[in-house]
Amino acid sequence: MKNIIIYTKNSGSSLEEYLSQNEEYSVRIKDCSEIKDYAMLNPSFGQKITVYIKDISYWNPSLIIFDMPADDVQNLLMTTKFAVPILIKADNILDITLVRADAYDYILTPINNKELSVRVKNLIKVKELKESIDVVSTSDELT
């Protein structure tokens, strides 16, 4: 099961409706005010890593989606580090000089559901590949 968290200023998101149809995804809506500094223990390797999303260790998201105004997203991305891939829903591509995340992508409105599906799958695959590289790099006999 892939956990997807959608941060929004609204009580719901049009993305939730579509993504919830896929049985592989567990989709949760969170209010963007819940984004706070948080340190967690990386359960895969027992190492302490710094993550800046409240409750991330509990939800263990495969992907975080931001469905909120562009100004809020821009401020958040420039000041917050994300240990998981993020997808940004926007009217246009933001002019952000720094995004601190493992991977990120945009989906522009109006949303094309096929495009959304491809982008979500690709970002989740990036996370899975990064995790497998981390495992190999720490357990390979040659390292």
Protein backbone atom coordinates (compact mmCIF):
# COMPACT_ATOMS: atom_id res chain seq x y z
CA MET A 1 0.00 0.00 0.00
CA LYS A 2 1.38 3.38 -1.05
CA ASN A 3 0.56 6.22 1.30
CA ILE A 4 -0.17 9.56 -0.32
CA ILE A 5 -0.74 12.71 1.73
CA ILE A 6 -2.43 15.70 0.13
CA TYR A 7 -1.85 19.01 1.93
CA THR A 8 -4.54 21.55 1.16
CA LYS A 9 -6.24 24.61 2.63
CA ASN A 10 -9.63 23.12 1.78
CA SER A 11 -11.38 20.25 3.51
CA GLY A 12 -11.03 18.11 0.38
CA SER A 13 -9.21 17.82 -2.90
CA SER A 14 -10.27 16.82 -6.38
CA LEU A 15 -7.08 14.75 -6.53
CA GLU A 16 -8.23 12.60 -3.62
CA GLU A 17 -11.30 11.44 -5.48
CA TYR A 18 -9.31 10.16 -8.45
CA LEU A 19 -6.37 8.69 -6.53
CA SER A 20 -8.64 6.86 -4.07
CA GLN A 21 -9.98 4.77 -6.94
CA ASN A 22 -6.61 3.00 -7.17
CA GLU A 23 -6.52 0.16 -4.63
CA GLU A 24 -2.74 0.50 -4.29
CA TYR A 25 -3.06 3.97 -2.75
CA SER A 26 -4.08 5.07 0.70
CA VAL A 27 -4.89 8.78 0.34
CA ARG A 28 -5.09 11.15 3.30
CA ILE A 29 -6.07 14.81 3.30
CA LYS A 30 -4.23 17.05 5.73
CA ASP A 31 -4.64 20.74 6.43
CA CYS A 32 -1.57 22.69 5.37
CA SER A 33 -1.38 24.21 8.86
CA GLU A 34 -0.22 20.77 10.09
CA ILE A 35 3.15 21.16 8.39
CA LYS A 36 5.68 21.60 11.17
CA ASP A 37 9.27 20.70 11.96
CA TYR A 38 9.63 17.09 12.96
CA ALA A 39 12.61 14.75 13.39
CA MET A 40 12.15 11.03 12.85
CA LEU A 41 14.06 7.81 12.96
CA ASN A 42 14.46 6.21 9.55
CA PRO A 43 12.84 2.81 10.18
CA SER A 44 14.72 1.13 7.33
CA PHE A 45 18.19 1.78 8.63
CA GLY A 46 17.83 2.92 12.23
CA GLN A 47 19.47 6.24 11.40
CA LYS A 48 18.12 9.53 12.60
CA ILE A 49 17.24 11.78 9.69
CA THR A 50 15.61 15.18 9.77
CA VAL A 51 12.24 15.45 8.11
CA TYR A 52 10.02 18.47 8.26
CA ILE A 53 6.51 17.12 8.05
CA LYS A 54 4.48 16.48 11.19
CA ASP A 55 3.50 12.82 11.71
CA ILE A 56 5.52 11.58 8.75
CA SER A 57 6.89 8.62 10.70
CA TYR A 58 3.36 7.46 11.41
CA TRP A 59 2.01 7.88 7.87
CA ASN A 60 5.24 6.95 6.06
CA PRO A 61 4.15 8.64 2.82
CA SER A 62 5.33 7.49 -0.57
CA LEU A 63 4.32 10.87 -1.97
CA ILE A 64 3.22 14.28 -0.73
CA ILE A 65 0.95 16.41 -2.91
CA PHE A 66 0.47 20.15 -2.40
CA ASP A 67 -2.96 21.36 -3.47
CA MET A 68 -2.82 24.93 -2.17
CA PRO A 69 -2.17 28.48 -3.39
CA ALA A 70 1.08 29.08 -5.26
CA ASP A 71 2.43 31.62 -2.76
CA ASP A 72 2.03 29.18 0.12
CA VAL A 73 3.68 26.38 -1.85
CA GLN A 74 6.57 28.60 -2.90
CA ASN A 75 7.27 29.77 0.66
CA LEU A 76 7.01 26.23 1.98
CA LEU A 77 9.30 24.71 -0.64
CA MET A 78 12.02 27.27 -0.08
CA THR A 79 12.09 26.79 3.70
CA THR A 80 11.25 23.14 4.26
CA LYS A 81 13.11 19.92 3.52
CA PHE A 82 11.14 16.91 2.32
CA ALA A 83 12.44 13.35 2.59
CA VAL A 84 9.85 12.07 0.13
CA PRO A 85 8.91 13.07 -3.43
CA ILE A 86 6.41 15.88 -3.80
CA LEU A 87 3.88 16.73 -6.49
CA ILE A 88 2.74 20.33 -6.84
CA LYS A 89 -0.70 21.13 -8.23
CA ALA A 90 -0.52 24.59 -9.79
CA ASP A 91 -2.02 26.84 -12.43
CA ASN A 92 1.46 27.41 -13.86
CA ILE A 93 5.00 26.27 -13.14
CA LEU A 94 6.32 28.20 -10.17
CA ASP A 95 9.57 30.10 -10.47
CA ILE A 96 11.25 28.44 -7.51
CA THR A 97 15.01 28.62 -7.26
CA LEU A 98 15.28 25.98 -4.55
CA VAL A 99 13.19 22.91 -3.82
CA ARG A 100 14.46 20.76 -0.99
CA ALA A 101 13.01 17.35 -1.74
CA ASP A 102 14.10 13.92 -2.96
CA ALA A 103 12.17 14.52 -6.17
CA TYR A 104 9.40 16.81 -7.32
CA ASP A 105 7.10 17.40 -10.24
CA TYR A 106 4.18 19.60 -11.27
CA ILE A 107 0.67 18.85 -12.42
CA LEU A 108 -1.02 21.81 -14.03
CA THR A 109 -4.72 22.60 -13.83
CA PRO A 110 -7.02 21.56 -15.33
CA ILE A 111 -6.00 18.08 -14.21
CA ASN A 112 -5.74 15.33 -16.78
CA ASN A 113 -6.31 12.08 -14.84
CA LYS A 114 -4.00 10.01 -17.06
CA GLU A 115 -1.22 12.54 -16.59
CA LEU A 116 -1.85 12.55 -12.83
CA SER A 117 -1.62 8.78 -12.74
CA VAL A 118 1.69 8.74 -14.64
CA ARG A 119 3.25 11.47 -12.52
CA VAL A 120 2.20 9.81 -9.25
CA LYS A 121 3.54 6.41 -10.38
CA ASN A 122 6.84 7.95 -11.51
CA LEU A 123 7.42 9.82 -8.26
CA ILE A 124 6.60 6.74 -6.19
CA LYS A 125 9.01 4.71 -8.36
CA VAL A 126 11.74 7.30 -7.69
CA LYS A 127 11.22 6.83 -3.96
CA GLU A 128 11.32 3.03 -4.26
CA LEU A 129 14.51 3.12 -6.37
CA LYS A 130 16.18 5.52 -3.94
CA GLU A 131 15.31 3.22 -1.04
CA SER A 132 16.69 0.17 -2.88
CA ILE A 133 19.92 2.06 -3.67
CA ASP A 134 20.22 3.01 0.01
CA VAL A 135 19.83 -0.66 1.00
CA VAL A 136 22.40 -1.84 -1.53
CA SER A 137 24.88 0.89 -0.60
CA THR A 138 24.71 -0.04 3.09
CA SER A 139 24.59 -3.82 2.72
CA ASP A 140 26.75 -4.53 -0.34
CA GLU A 141 29.89 -6.50 0.52
CA LEU A 142 32.01 -4.26 -1.67
CA THR A 143 31.15 -1.05 0.18
